[in-house]
Amino acid sequence: MAKTLFDKVWDSHVVRQVEDGPDVFFIDRHFIHEVTSPVAFLGLESRGNSVVYPERTFATADHNTPTINQHLPVEDALSANQLQALENNAKKHGISHWGLGDVNNGIVHVVGPENGITLPGATIVCGDSHTSTHGAFGAIAFGIGTSEVEMVLSTQCIMQPKPKKMRINVNGKLGLGVTPKDVALYIIAKQTTSGATGYFVEYAGDVFEDMTMEGRMTVCNLSIEMGARGGMIAPDQKTYDYIAGRAQTPKGAEWDKAMQYWETLYTEEGAEFDVEFNYNASDIEPMITYGTNPGMGIGVTKDIPNASDVEGGVDTYKKSLGYMDFHEGDSMIGKKIDFVFLGSCTNGRIEDFRAFASIIKGRKKADHVTAWLVPGSHKVVDQIKEEGIDTIIEEAGFVLREPGCSACLAMNDDKIPAGKLSVSTSNRNFEGRQGPGSRTLLASPLVAAASAVEGVVTDPRTLINA
Amino acid sequence: MAYDKFEVLTSTAYPLPTENVDTDQIIPARFLKATERKDFDINFFRDWRFNADGTPKADFPLNQEKYAGSKILVGGRNFGSGSSREHAAWSVYDFGLRCVISSEFADIFKNNCLNVGVLPVQVSAEFADKLFAAIEADPKAEITVDLPNQTVSLVATGESESFVINGYKKENMLNGFDDIDYLKNIENEISAFAETRPF
Ligand code: SF4
């Protein structure tokens, strides 16, 4: 029977199938960070287990880290304690550790690919739902809970039922100012936040083929926001070019051997999906969210829909708009904003900073807007400087911060104050996600840049320097 | 992490009909700084339960005396969406709940629940509405969740629906076992498999 890309990678990692139960699923690569791993190590130790394959686990500090003065001791005692616990656990068990200030440090889903740890056809997990990012390379990658982190540490396997298969095809050419983030927000708005629950998604079609690896990562990253366990894109020459020569990618004969496997990683003609969707690139415009879940997104020029026109309960919808202090029929364009956040594992890569810079170049940040520009890793910082983007940022009145998750989940000091409205390139607009009482509009780096300059929600197409 | 066995549970229930309840509400990120599993009961639904000054919000079901002590929560559709933080499932358990009933669960949350001893019971939208209506009519309405028979029923009327759980997970819940026990038992098979991986 013709196989899908997903079948090929999944099936080759099944150690055994449990009768009337999940598969015993082998994990090639495991990322850990300070927030979801400490209790797993406690569990491991209390059972008297050890880490079976320490070379398959990689630790980086990101969720809790400050984004200024990283050379100084971390002030928040609880955060410092978690960072220390990560370092101690890594050391004790022989796991590589990229702590604060390390040249390889950054957001786990940014540094994995940068260092060649993320490979096509691999299985990758991490105690973070946006692990789906790594699917951009044709890997099966998804988030796990702390119990499962302990399973991987002590056995290199987890127990998972095989998800169902969905394919999403987007064909055609994207219009001016329409970015991978918009493609993802468009798909999520169509699917709702639970439309892909129970599925693993393959993205196919012109739009994804044309995308850079950074763009593919943005799309796969957001798969979880429609409920999917993960999303993946078949590897191609772009994928191989991206990974070639990185620190941990196979070299020489091992590369050739791996390549033989990678070249088998595509969905065969006639392979079946449980469900399939087709969208047109030309229907997608720059997107923005207006509610408290990522499925509540519309084209930036559109008005907030009426409760009667959306799926789901009216009470839930009204509660959401009430939290945002928005009304049915409001136009998004022109809403006054207070904060802009450029960063996160969704849009914290070099391409995102390039996009942001393309709009702010020669313009000025609006005075009343506070902007946090947080690169995803030190390597991104280096590249920003190499390309002179830092100068553009400074000349426009912005400041570049140090890498970390930052205001994506606001575990450090980067919290949007209660009631304030933020345009954010991150992935979640849940109530209080960016700080208690904060209100979040998810958008692309272009929309964020245009809004930062104008001080109100702005269609970036009006500012694109033709 | 060991948990108590789950067989048959009869209890009143907290109703929370809001849809798309996400894990940031179940346990806000600022409470994820612990390196041990403690205080998750207090911070369960922190910002929906308490005002900024720490006083309880009287209209939130988890604060209402009429439901106090329930071991079941009936939630709206798409319960537990969002992050993979197992802390969300811990807070459900540590608050004293053993079962969440909803017409739809987010995958990772459901998985985490099963791993920590909380039974996620997925029912039809109609049956969920029935449960909400019964609780609305009588806050003391009892629900029985029978794991061996895979049924959930309203004690007063006997109305009942069956639910799905795979045989392996069911066995685990009935016995308080977890996956690590299973995986450790097949260590040799796993290490032989690891040898065959190309990278
Ligand atoms: S940037 Fe946000 S979503 Fe990404 S790993 Fe960090 S906290 Fe998670």
XYZ file of C-alpha atoms and ligand atoms in Angstrom:
673
model
C 0.000 0.000 0.000
C 1.220 3.494 -0.823
C 2.628 5.180 2.269
C 2.573 8.750 3.456
C 5.642 10.590 4.688
C 4.196 10.388 8.186
C 3.661 6.594 7.955
C 7.235 6.057 6.851
C 8.767 7.960 9.729
C 6.317 6.727 12.353
C 6.394 3.066 11.405
C 10.177 2.933 11.356
C 10.272 4.058 14.990
C 7.828 1.560 16.469
C 9.667 -0.825 18.783
C 6.524 -2.851 19.385
C 2.778 -2.468 19.238
C 0.918 -3.031 22.456
C -2.266 -4.993 21.931
C -5.294 -2.717 22.327
C -2.889 0.003 23.367
C -0.326 2.522 22.182
C 2.867 1.953 20.223
C 6.200 1.820 21.990
C 7.754 4.683 20.089
C 11.509 5.266 19.859
C 12.796 8.827 20.204
C 15.931 9.905 18.288
C 16.299 13.373 19.762
C 15.049 14.828 23.023
C 15.205 18.477 24.063
C 14.780 19.602 27.645
C 14.467 23.039 29.231
C 14.262 24.306 32.791
C 10.484 24.341 33.257
C 9.194 20.895 32.393
C 12.218 18.747 33.268
C 12.999 19.099 37.015
C 10.170 16.873 38.207
C 11.102 14.271 35.566
C 14.607 14.054 37.017
C 13.151 13.745 40.521
C 11.000 10.859 39.308
C 13.931 9.218 37.557
C 16.050 9.386 40.665
C 13.328 8.290 43.055
C 12.885 5.134 40.969
C 16.636 4.579 40.923
C 16.813 4.855 37.116
C 19.546 6.470 35.058
C 19.542 8.308 31.717
C 20.008 5.536 29.158
C 21.182 7.581 26.145
C 22.457 10.941 27.445
C 23.864 11.751 24.000
C 20.312 11.838 22.602
C 19.117 14.550 25.021
C 19.995 18.267 24.743
C 19.363 20.888 27.414
C 18.912 24.600 26.830
C 17.690 27.375 29.156
C 15.026 29.579 27.574
C 11.581 29.804 29.184
C 12.597 31.617 32.335
C 15.596 33.630 31.265
C 15.891 37.426 31.431
C 16.351 39.209 28.099
C 18.568 41.987 29.430
C 21.804 41.772 31.409
C 22.186 38.046 30.935
C 25.753 38.334 32.178
C 24.475 39.222 35.664
C 23.049 36.684 38.136
C 19.341 36.013 37.553
C 17.419 38.143 40.068
C 14.232 36.109 40.369
C 15.081 33.434 42.936
C 12.634 30.852 41.602
C 13.844 31.250 38.027
C 17.462 31.079 39.149
C 16.628 27.901 41.026
C 15.094 26.265 37.944
C 18.043 27.264 35.768
C 20.409 25.831 38.342
C 18.392 22.619 38.548
C 18.640 22.194 34.772
C 22.377 22.694 34.843
C 22.876 20.323 37.771
C 20.684 17.614 36.272
C 22.421 17.881 32.908
C 25.867 17.694 34.456
C 25.010 14.828 36.728
C 23.602 12.738 33.880
C 26.104 13.627 31.168
C 23.684 15.677 29.036
C 24.965 18.594 26.950
C 23.773 21.877 28.407
C 23.558 25.325 26.850
C 22.977 27.679 29.752
C 22.485 31.398 29.802
C 25.188 33.188 27.830
C 26.446 30.054 26.016
C 27.067 30.771 22.322
C 24.605 28.019 21.432
C 21.923 29.163 23.861
C 18.477 30.246 22.733
C 14.902 29.022 22.409
C 14.900 25.260 22.185
C 13.074 25.160 18.835
C 15.432 27.701 17.335
C 18.717 26.184 18.523
C 17.826 22.590 17.638
C 17.752 23.207 13.888
C 20.625 25.721 14.036
C 22.916 23.122 15.486
C 21.922 20.307 13.171
C 20.252 18.292 15.920
C 16.978 18.422 13.997
C 17.172 16.037 11.033
C 14.731 14.712 8.434
C 13.110 11.433 9.354
C 13.988 11.797 13.020
C 11.589 11.541 15.945
C 11.930 14.532 18.223
C 10.159 15.347 21.481
C 10.371 18.029 24.133
C 8.255 19.057 27.092
C 6.876 21.942 25.066
C 3.960 21.814 22.669
C 5.698 23.862 19.965
C 8.123 21.031 19.370
C 6.007 20.652 16.244
C 8.375 23.289 14.757
C 10.933 20.605 13.850
C 8.425 18.990 11.489
C 9.620 21.570 8.944
C 12.535 19.198 8.267
C 10.385 16.132 7.664
C 10.776 14.966 11.251
C 7.977 13.711 13.481
C 8.164 16.161 16.341
C 5.690 16.865 19.116
C 5.297 18.088 22.669
C 5.129 15.752 25.644
C 4.335 15.985 29.353
C 6.761 15.649 32.220
C 5.932 11.959 32.830
C 6.954 11.356 29.238
C 10.144 13.380 29.672
C 10.991 10.921 32.430
C 10.141 8.004 30.102
C 12.492 9.281 27.429
C 15.283 9.900 29.904
C 14.984 6.450 31.409
C 14.037 4.370 28.344
C 14.345 6.558 25.170
C 10.750 5.612 24.347
C 7.268 6.885 24.979
C 3.952 5.110 24.557
C 1.803 6.733 21.906
C -1.172 5.725 19.854
C -0.547 6.552 16.197
C -2.452 9.746 15.289
C -4.725 9.984 12.271
C -3.435 11.671 9.113
C -4.469 15.012 7.649
C -3.047 16.731 4.604
C -3.379 20.452 4.039
C -2.601 21.658 0.523
C -2.108 25.319 -0.223
C -1.452 26.112 -3.864
C -0.829 29.280 -5.807
C 1.282 32.319 -5.036
C 1.110 34.415 -1.887
C 0.343 38.092 -2.329
C 2.403 41.082 -1.272
C 2.964 41.250 2.481
C 1.577 37.763 3.096
C 3.997 35.682 5.163
C 4.180 32.101 6.486
C 2.650 33.333 9.760
C -0.386 34.545 7.843
C -0.701 31.211 6.066
C -0.706 29.441 9.425
C -3.157 31.858 11.074
C -5.419 31.529 8.045
C -5.399 27.738 8.269
C -6.048 27.821 12.019
C -8.951 30.243 11.562
C -10.444 27.777 9.057
C -9.800 24.735 11.238
C -10.562 26.357 14.640
C -8.366 25.530 17.631
C -9.615 21.970 17.775
C -10.148 21.118 14.103
C -7.043 18.960 13.868
C -7.288 17.289 17.274
C -6.224 13.670 16.942
C -4.366 14.291 13.681
C -0.827 14.692 12.472
C -0.695 17.126 9.562
C 1.347 17.062 6.371
C 1.576 20.437 4.610
C 1.885 20.174 0.846
C 1.587 22.327 -2.256
C 3.336 25.243 -3.956
C 3.212 27.580 -1.008
C 5.204 25.293 1.275
C 7.559 24.225 -1.485
C 8.328 27.880 -2.173
C 8.858 28.697 1.498
C 12.254 29.044 3.130
C 13.139 26.696 5.990
C 12.428 29.531 8.432
C 8.947 29.937 6.960
C 8.298 26.200 7.117
C 9.308 26.252 10.776
C 6.809 29.028 11.481
C 4.017 27.018 9.871
C 4.852 23.704 11.552
C 5.309 25.518 14.862
C 1.673 26.631 14.807
C 0.238 23.175 14.007
C -0.520 22.631 17.686
C -2.758 25.718 17.688
C -5.404 23.886 15.679
C -5.133 20.910 18.003
C -2.833 18.819 15.782
C -0.146 16.818 17.508
C 2.306 18.078 14.944
C 2.818 19.023 11.332
C 5.478 18.107 8.799
C 6.774 18.992 5.364
C 8.668 16.581 3.118
C 12.402 17.310 2.978
C 13.837 18.690 -0.266
C 17.044 20.306 -1.484
C 16.346 23.377 0.675
C 16.201 21.170 3.727
C 19.498 19.472 2.918
C 21.169 22.807 2.153
C 20.013 24.160 5.507
C 21.328 21.278 7.581
C 24.533 20.558 5.669
C 27.663 21.324 7.641
C 25.956 22.218 10.919
C 27.656 21.182 14.142
C 25.733 17.962 14.777
C 24.658 16.879 11.297
C 26.147 13.632 10.001
C 29.320 14.108 7.954
C 31.086 12.178 5.159
C 29.982 8.572 4.795
C 27.360 9.041 7.502
C 25.819 11.893 5.553
C 25.629 9.697 2.454
C 23.992 6.934 4.430
C 21.519 9.320 5.982
C 20.786 10.832 2.563
C 19.768 7.414 1.253
C 17.138 7.296 3.982
C 16.082 10.923 3.551
C 15.463 10.501 -0.142
C 12.750 7.965 0.677
C 10.868 10.530 2.759
C 7.915 11.668 0.695
C 4.252 10.775 0.396
C 3.744 8.235 -2.337
C 1.258 8.719 -5.140
C -2.139 7.413 -4.038
C -1.314 7.240 -0.335
C -4.406 7.849 1.758
C -5.108 10.477 4.369
C -7.987 10.336 6.828
C -8.888 13.850 5.775
C -7.593 16.406 3.327
C -8.097 20.178 2.886
C -7.272 22.504 -0.010
C -6.789 26.241 0.257
C -5.785 28.928 -2.249
C -2.808 31.160 -1.621
C -4.622 34.059 -3.255
C -7.366 34.000 -0.570
C -4.866 34.726 2.210
C -4.147 38.264 3.374
C -2.089 39.548 6.296
C -3.856 38.156 9.371
C -4.507 39.291 12.919
C -6.330 37.700 15.842
C -9.016 39.512 17.807
C -9.963 36.994 20.520
C -8.473 34.712 23.136
C -7.492 31.712 21.070
C -5.402 31.487 17.906
C -8.401 30.313 15.879
C -10.012 33.734 16.286
C -8.130 35.313 13.400
C -9.223 37.453 10.435
C -7.652 39.361 7.574
C -6.254 42.542 9.068
C -8.612 44.715 7.003
C -11.715 42.800 8.137
C -14.125 43.549 10.973
C -14.654 41.367 14.037
C -17.350 38.812 13.131
C -20.716 38.628 14.824
C -21.265 35.831 17.321
C -23.938 34.368 15.071
C -21.425 33.951 12.238
C -18.837 31.896 14.076
C -18.755 28.259 15.122
C -19.013 27.403 18.797
C -20.976 28.721 21.723
C -22.179 32.331 21.842
C -21.377 32.668 25.564
C -17.787 31.569 25.067
C -17.436 33.962 22.138
C -18.846 36.893 24.088
C -16.673 36.107 27.103
C -13.671 36.212 24.812
C -14.558 39.569 23.230
C -15.393 40.880 26.692
C -11.903 39.997 27.888
C -10.391 41.757 24.884
C -12.706 44.754 25.382
C -13.693 44.486 21.714
C -17.116 44.409 20.071
C -18.714 42.541 17.211
C -18.288 44.547 14.022
C -15.244 46.516 15.268
C -12.588 47.210 12.669
C -9.141 45.969 13.673
C -7.305 48.565 11.625
C -6.716 51.661 13.709
C -6.999 50.059 17.161
C -4.499 51.797 19.420
C -1.808 49.448 20.704
C 0.569 49.687 23.662
C 3.145 46.944 23.081
C 4.834 45.087 20.260
C 6.641 41.789 20.731
C 8.860 40.403 17.980
C 10.238 37.027 18.920
C 9.413 33.455 20.138
C 9.968 30.102 18.478
C 7.294 31.126 15.980
C 8.881 34.330 14.652
C 12.251 34.821 16.350
C 14.501 33.804 13.450
C 16.657 35.905 11.149
C 14.035 36.086 8.443
C 11.565 37.570 10.923
C 14.020 40.298 11.876
C 14.670 40.993 8.209
C 10.945 41.353 7.609
C 10.507 43.637 10.617
C 13.474 45.759 9.514
C 12.118 46.096 5.984
C 9.143 48.055 7.338
C 10.772 50.157 10.077
C 13.739 51.161 7.927
C 13.787 54.929 7.654
C 10.754 55.282 9.946
C 10.357 55.764 13.712
C 8.694 53.767 16.429
C 5.498 55.435 17.666
C 6.266 57.174 20.970
C 3.581 55.493 23.043
C 4.510 51.964 21.947
C 6.838 49.803 24.021
C 8.564 47.274 21.792
C 10.455 44.148 22.791
C 12.590 42.718 20.018
C 13.873 39.383 21.218
C 15.934 37.154 18.912
C 15.447 33.399 19.210
C 19.114 32.630 19.813
C 22.621 34.027 19.995
C 23.227 32.850 16.448
C 20.271 34.970 15.330
C 21.758 37.928 17.217
C 25.090 37.435 15.432
C 23.397 37.337 12.065
C 21.334 40.445 12.835
C 24.587 42.266 13.503
C 26.339 40.807 10.496
C 23.569 42.063 8.212
C 23.434 45.489 9.838
C 19.846 45.006 10.951
C 20.810 46.191 14.425
C 21.581 49.635 13.006
C 18.185 49.844 11.308
C 16.550 48.825 14.577
C 18.406 51.476 16.587
C 17.873 54.243 14.056
C 14.141 53.602 14.185
C 14.147 53.943 17.966
C 13.958 50.260 18.879
C 16.212 48.230 21.165
C 17.451 44.696 20.559
C 17.248 42.404 23.581
C 18.973 39.113 24.433
C 17.526 35.704 23.411
C 14.838 33.738 25.222
C 11.107 32.952 25.245
C 10.385 36.312 26.849
C 6.875 37.706 26.437
C 5.676 34.613 24.600
C 4.703 33.187 27.971
C 5.890 35.929 30.304
C 7.611 33.732 32.860
C 10.438 36.247 33.140
C 10.076 39.999 33.678
C 8.805 40.660 30.146
C 5.147 40.897 31.091
C 2.526 42.971 29.312
C 0.641 44.859 32.058
C -3.059 44.209 32.714
C -5.365 45.773 30.163
C -2.590 46.716 27.742
C -2.906 45.699 24.098
C 0.013 43.983 22.427
C 0.689 42.995 18.845
C 2.747 39.853 19.185
C 4.486 37.558 16.726
C 4.238 34.661 19.186
C 1.750 31.814 19.090
C -0.849 32.199 21.837
C -3.332 34.915 22.684
C -4.917 33.114 25.645
C -6.174 35.225 28.541
C -3.174 36.406 30.529
C -0.677 34.582 28.338
C 1.627 37.601 28.112
C 1.083 38.598 31.741
C -2.016 38.653 33.976
C -4.754 40.683 32.298
C -2.727 41.280 29.115
C -4.500 41.402 25.739
C -2.748 39.880 22.742
C -3.171 40.241 18.994
C -1.202 37.585 17.122
C 0.260 38.669 13.811
C 3.240 38.445 11.473
C 6.463 40.422 11.894
C 5.300 42.720 9.070
C 2.012 43.560 10.799
C 3.892 43.977 14.096
C 6.389 46.362 12.494
C 3.745 48.428 10.722
C 1.724 48.684 13.946
C 4.813 49.621 15.965
C 5.540 52.492 13.611
C 1.983 53.776 13.362
C 0.993 53.084 16.967
C -2.256 51.456 15.846
C -3.086 48.179 14.118
C -1.881 48.729 10.560
C -1.977 46.847 7.283
C 1.707 46.425 6.387
C 0.919 46.622 2.681
C 0.407 50.357 3.115
C 4.029 50.707 4.238
C 5.852 48.251 2.036
C 8.668 50.089 0.299
C 8.019 49.136 -3.266
C 4.695 9.339 39.722
C 2.356 6.934 41.390
C -1.339 7.683 41.693
C -4.327 6.027 43.343
C -6.197 3.327 41.468
C -9.366 4.269 39.666
C -12.329 1.889 39.535
C -15.816 3.263 40.041
C -16.329 6.858 41.093
C -19.631 8.408 42.183
C -19.551 12.097 42.919
C -21.163 15.466 42.387
C -19.440 17.604 39.764
C -18.203 21.122 39.128
C -19.706 22.511 35.894
C -17.463 24.625 33.647
C -19.267 24.962 30.304
C -16.818 27.482 28.798
C -15.320 26.113 25.586
C -11.625 25.944 24.657
C -10.440 26.161 28.261
C -6.675 26.317 27.776
C -3.829 25.170 29.971
C -2.774 28.776 30.647
C -6.059 29.146 32.555
C -5.789 25.765 34.275
C -2.347 26.714 35.566
C -0.898 30.111 34.581
C 2.742 30.115 33.479
C 3.987 32.084 36.447
C 3.260 29.089 38.673
C 5.483 26.792 36.658
C 8.650 27.864 38.409
C 8.663 25.063 40.947
C 11.212 22.276 40.759
C 8.890 20.000 42.699
C 5.232 19.115 42.448
C 3.671 21.319 45.089
C 1.066 24.097 45.438
C -0.622 23.127 42.203
C -3.917 22.718 44.061
C -3.857 26.351 45.227
C -2.960 27.728 41.814
C -5.416 25.576 39.846
C -7.418 28.030 37.672
C -5.719 30.783 39.652
C -6.881 33.774 37.626
C -10.428 32.527 37.184
C -10.716 31.576 40.872
C -9.125 34.580 42.534
C -9.034 38.334 42.061
C -5.656 40.047 41.833
C -5.808 40.782 45.581
C -6.234 37.090 46.380
C -9.923 37.181 47.288
C -11.983 34.385 45.711
C -14.338 35.168 42.832
C -17.703 34.150 44.230
C -19.302 33.231 40.909
C -16.625 30.804 39.756
C -17.918 27.219 40.154
C -14.777 25.916 41.865
C -15.417 28.450 44.651
C -19.082 27.680 45.146
C -20.040 25.852 48.305
C -22.836 23.930 46.556
C -20.284 21.966 44.504
C -17.568 21.697 47.157
C -15.786 18.382 47.430
C -16.746 17.152 43.954
C -14.271 14.750 42.389
C -15.493 15.298 38.838
C -15.310 18.349 36.612
C -17.582 18.629 33.585
C -15.901 20.965 31.111
C -16.888 22.611 27.835
C -15.796 21.402 24.412
C -12.060 21.331 23.570
C -10.937 21.214 27.167
C -7.196 21.555 27.868
C -5.978 23.113 24.650
C -2.619 24.799 24.562
C 0.616 23.864 26.197
C 2.105 20.492 27.065
C 2.643 21.470 30.703
C 1.775 18.398 32.749
C 1.389 20.851 35.626
C -2.160 21.355 34.309
C -2.997 17.689 34.872
C -1.212 17.719 38.244
C -3.325 20.649 39.374
C -6.500 18.800 38.414
C -5.376 15.795 40.464
C -3.913 17.769 43.357
C -7.094 19.840 43.655
C -8.851 16.569 44.416
C -10.408 15.736 41.069
C -10.104 12.279 39.553
C -12.146 12.695 36.407
C -12.785 15.358 33.760
C -15.747 14.900 31.436
C -15.993 16.829 28.164
C -17.316 16.410 24.644
C -13.768 16.940 23.335
C -10.264 17.064 24.802
C -7.025 18.480 23.495
C -4.625 15.583 22.819
C -1.641 16.387 24.979
C -3.751 17.330 27.985
C -5.698 14.075 27.692
C -2.491 12.092 27.497
C -1.035 13.906 30.491
C -4.196 13.208 32.487
C -3.950 9.504 31.813
C -0.319 9.556 32.909
C -1.069 11.163 36.250
C -4.220 9.309 37.259
C -6.962 11.651 36.066
C -9.526 9.898 33.877
C -10.542 11.970 30.827
C -14.024 10.850 29.786
C -15.157 11.941 26.358
C -18.931 11.993 25.885
C -21.225 13.151 23.096
C -22.136 16.847 22.983
C -25.745 15.853 23.791
C -24.747 13.897 26.861
C -22.482 16.724 28.026
C -25.460 19.084 27.721
C -27.539 16.641 29.766
C -24.927 16.637 32.489
C -24.768 20.436 32.552
C -28.569 20.622 32.708
C -28.759 18.080 35.536
C -26.141 19.976 37.583
C -27.904 23.252 36.877
C -31.185 21.777 38.129
C -29.560 20.193 41.162
C -26.011 21.071 42.190
C -25.938 17.881 44.232
C -26.699 15.692 41.218
C -24.376 12.707 41.291
C -22.534 11.171 38.382
C -21.091 7.679 38.321
C -18.020 6.952 36.241
C -17.543 3.211 35.944
C -14.157 2.420 34.440
C -14.423 -1.387 34.306
C -17.667 -1.067 32.305
C -16.624 2.147 30.542
C -19.848 3.969 31.302
C -20.772 7.342 32.695
C -24.255 7.847 34.134
C -26.506 10.262 35.947
C -27.397 8.563 39.216
C -30.850 10.169 39.572
C -32.205 9.217 36.162
C -29.968 6.317 35.214
C -29.254 7.955 31.860
C -25.933 6.660 30.712
C -23.382 6.672 27.910
C -20.364 4.533 27.252
C -16.910 5.937 26.659
C -13.768 4.758 24.920
C -10.394 4.015 26.476
C -7.815 1.592 25.150
C -7.340 -1.635 27.040
C -3.771 -0.875 28.019
C -4.484 2.530 29.572
C -7.562 1.145 31.276
C -5.502 -1.589 32.928
C -3.002 1.046 34.078
C -5.695 3.235 35.633
C -7.362 0.282 37.330
C -4.069 -0.726 38.897
C -2.341 2.637 39.402
C 0.512 1.585 37.041
C 2.307 3.876 34.671
C 4.152 3.561 31.366
C 7.629 3.567 32.862
C 6.903 0.270 34.585
C 6.009 -1.191 31.193
C 8.949 0.308 29.315
C 11.509 -0.732 31.893
C 10.344 -4.308 31.452
C 11.239 -4.331 27.758
C 14.597 -2.577 28.086
C 16.493 -5.185 26.098
C 14.103 -4.980 23.201
C 14.529 -1.192 23.174
C 18.320 -1.290 23.263
C 18.392 -3.780 20.395
C 16.146 -1.416 18.445
C 18.381 1.575 19.250
C 21.299 -0.228 17.597
C 19.468 -0.148 14.277
C 18.953 3.631 14.159
C 20.948 5.481 11.475
C 21.541 8.490 13.756
S 8.904 30.796 22.636
Fe 6.948 30.407 23.619
S 6.065 28.664 22.606
Fe 8.231 28.784 22.032
S 9.275 27.399 23.426
Fe 9.301 29.433 24.326
S 7.471 29.538 25.609
Fe 7.221 27.779 24.268
